[in-house]
Amino acid sequence: MGQRYEAFHRRSIGDREGFWAEQAKLIDWHKPFGQVLDYSRPPFARWFIGGQTNLCHNAIDRHLATQAEKPALIYVSTETGEERVYTFAELQREVVTMAAILGSQGVGRGDRVLIYMPMVPQAVFAMLACARIGAIHSVVFGGFASNSLAARIDDATPKVIVSADAGSRGGKAIAYKPLLDEAIRLASHNPARVLMVNRGLAPMDVVAGRDLDYETLRAKYRDADVPVVWLESNEISYTLYTSGTTGQPKGVQRDVGGYAVALAASMRHIFCGNAGETYFSTSDIGWVVGHSYIVYAPLIAGMATILYEGTPIRPDAGILWQLVEKYQVSLMFSAPTAIRVLKKQDPALLTKYDTSSLRSLFLAGEPLDEPTARWITEGLGRPVIDNYWQTESGWPILGLANGVEQMSTKLGSPGVPMYGYDLHLLHEQTGEEVGANEKGVVAIMPPLPPGCMQTVWGDDERFVETYFTTIPGKMAYSTFDWGIRDDDGYYFILGRTDDVINVAGHRLGTREIEESVSHHASVAECAVIGVADSLKGQVAMAFVVLKDAAAAADPAEAARLEREILAVVDRQLGAVARPVRAHFVTALPKTRSGKVLRRAIQAVCEHRDPGDLTTIEDVAALDGVRKAVVGSDG
Ligand code: PRX
């Protein structure tokens, strides 16, 4: 770590208030804040007390004076062939219109709006419209199906849901409306209105009195004027659900001012983006990267942002680089899986286009393996910067602050602790600091910096309980990741400490998948684990004990049951959560106290030594897992 950055980081911890007061100058405040940090109720941190600001104002309105006619949102769909550039002025028009539509349905400050959308500009309009009027948006990833969606509807209790007839993947329409209708039927909460964007991709059943047509209302409110609602810095901007150890997803809740400052600061110090340039993140608006680095951060920085609907290999594996050339992209953000997908394609496509506008490619969301990092760094001839963070943090925890001081990358490491994070590696059992090159839990000493989650939506207790009580003897925020630090202060992430898995950069809770598998009438018990996969990082695999063990004896019947079980997950949670296999076993390996030994199952699946098995109840159960896996490998 360089001296300059070291001092910068030290100050961010030693003089939190001074440091963040300076960063706060990067955004517009309608009314200045009085106090920088209120930490009177640990571990809850409140930033920029009394200050009034607005995310939509900072993302759009404040740029109108200087760059109204410059591109703000660049929409590209290789699925439908649509391509459209919205200037800041045009984006403002659309957002204000959307705000007027939401307002006409009674949505106001503090009301929730659930957004269940494919990658279409209206999804961004809806997010920014909520931000403009102080409504709280809750975007649900379009790859989730009815049961996942229903759980989120019940938790967020939205007044309005914004959705579309369909998404599209690989040229095939995926109808959203039937999933949404089913989710509303399953949920106990009923939204008053459902605003539908009709892309003409799939037929829709319209529910009279509830469903509204976006284009009709857009025409009606085309000239509406909806002023920005100034919000106290600690009001809620959005909730975003993420998976944890339990089956019930957590609504990560964020503020307004802290988030705006954190994103603006990250654009300056970590991403090094400037107004007038173009940012291209290949993520989805349903994930945190989409919130922070498709929508809010680039726009707050006055950059144009690309919203891309499509895969990295269609029409061919040169599409991302073609877009870089066409829109003169300066900064790109993607996930290791996307790069591993490209690695399997014609390497000539990597150099076919002029990518000289690109300064850096940032990758996050899952471990970046060295061969992939090397391949893309050499192929592109540009710095590839791994960075590590979580839905909870909203912006990088580990990375390189090249805007403060040029720092060297280390293959396999997402970098060093970012400013504002008082990061430690703690011993799982003793809570003591571990030494250099020793494995520990990556933990943050509170207060968490601006931009991080305020709490779990509607459940302060769960926030404290989940994140701040697992490390013995200390009130420290656990990331639930294992890490190790080398002598130079660079961290390496070694996987999760809990039951969360990471499939192609998508964070999934195995408990949620287990609950879904158990919905099949023939299932007595099951365990879902993550197994290493060369393309997706991890894939989910299910081990199922049937009520009638004999049912799986006949291979044809077993195959039919497996298909059925996987279809249940598909229907309830979505294809993103579907295990690659459901293996039938007669018993699950458990401890004597009845806890399923997931780590031992995982080790067996990955052909590793399962380690210490002294607590196992029945060794034969693990052999059963081994046989099931070997049988399918062979
Ligand atoms: O396990 C870590 C992994 O992804 C988790 C967070 O996922 P999510 O909440 O979806 O947020 C993603 C934001 C980029 C982490 O707890 N993870 C994220 N980035 C990395 C990573 N693992 C290794 N290296 C990374 N760069």
PDB file of C-alpha atoms in Angstrom, residues 145 513 516-520 523 527-528 540-544 558-584:
ATOM      1  CA  ALA A 145     -40.131 -16.263 -10.029  1.00  0.00           C
ATOM      2  CA  ILE A 513     -33.571 -23.380  -2.395  1.00  0.00           C
ATOM      3  CA  SER A 516     -38.405 -24.847  -2.428  1.00  0.00           C
ATOM      4  CA  VAL A 517     -37.138 -28.392  -3.088  1.00  0.00           C
ATOM      5  CA  SER A 518     -39.052 -29.523   0.015  1.00  0.00           C
ATOM      6  CA  HIS A 519     -42.266 -28.302  -1.552  1.00  0.00           C
ATOM      7  CA  HIS A 520     -42.279 -31.352  -3.803  1.00  0.00           C
ATOM      8  CA  VAL A 523     -39.347 -35.011  -0.630  1.00  0.00           C
ATOM      9  CA  ALA A 527     -29.648 -30.305   1.536  1.00  0.00           C
ATOM     10  CA  VAL A 528     -28.529 -27.847  -1.106  1.00  0.00           C
ATOM     11  CA  ALA A 540     -26.220 -25.421  -6.666  1.00  0.00           C
ATOM     12  CA  MET A 541     -26.583 -29.155  -6.117  1.00  0.00           C
ATOM     13  CA  ALA A 542     -29.379 -30.833  -4.174  1.00  0.00           C
ATOM     14  CA  PHE A 543     -29.281 -34.036  -2.134  1.00  0.00           C
ATOM     15  CA  VAL A 544     -32.718 -35.394  -1.512  1.00  0.00           C
ATOM     16  CA  ALA A 558     -35.736 -41.340 -10.456  1.00  0.00           C
ATOM     17  CA  ALA A 559     -35.076 -39.221 -13.537  1.00  0.00           C
ATOM     18  CA  ARG A 560     -38.735 -38.204 -13.671  1.00  0.00           C
ATOM     19  CA  LEU A 561     -38.743 -37.237  -9.984  1.00  0.00           C
ATOM     20  CA  GLU A 562     -35.539 -35.264 -10.374  1.00  0.00           C
ATOM     21  CA  ARG A 563     -36.994 -33.321 -13.299  1.00  0.00           C
ATOM     22  CA  GLU A 564     -40.124 -32.594 -11.285  1.00  0.00           C
ATOM     23  CA  ILE A 565     -38.202 -31.398  -8.242  1.00  0.00           C
ATOM     24  CA  LEU A 566     -36.008 -29.081 -10.290  1.00  0.00           C
ATOM     25  CA  ALA A 567     -39.112 -27.749 -12.020  1.00  0.00           C
ATOM     26  CA  VAL A 568     -40.545 -26.772  -8.634  1.00  0.00           C
ATOM     27  CA  VAL A 569     -37.497 -24.596  -7.946  1.00  0.00           C
ATOM     28  CA  ASP A 570     -37.711 -23.163 -11.431  1.00  0.00           C
ATOM     29  CA  ARG A 571     -41.325 -22.204 -10.921  1.00  0.00           C
ATOM     30  CA  GLN A 572     -41.005 -20.905  -7.382  1.00  0.00           C
ATOM     31  CA  LEU A 573     -37.641 -19.179  -7.332  1.00  0.00           C
ATOM     32  CA  GLY A 574     -36.596 -18.919 -10.969  1.00  0.00           C
ATOM     33  CA  ALA A 575     -34.058 -20.633 -13.204  1.00  0.00           C
ATOM     34  CA  VAL A 576     -31.226 -18.714 -11.545  1.00  0.00           C
ATOM     35  CA  ALA A 577     -31.704 -20.811  -8.386  1.00  0.00           C
ATOM     36  CA  ARG A 578     -32.298 -24.190 -10.030  1.00  0.00           C
ATOM     37  CA  PRO A 579     -29.775 -26.830  -8.866  1.00  0.00           C
ATOM     38  CA  VAL A 580     -27.850 -28.584 -11.627  1.00  0.00           C
ATOM     39  CA  ARG A 581     -28.755 -31.951 -10.140  1.00  0.00           C
ATOM     40  CA  ALA A 582     -30.968 -33.442  -7.455  1.00  0.00           C
ATOM     41  CA  HIS A 583     -29.262 -36.599  -6.208  1.00  0.00           C
ATOM     42  CA  PHE A 584     -31.256 -39.132  -4.231  1.00  0.00           C
TER      43      PHE A 584
END
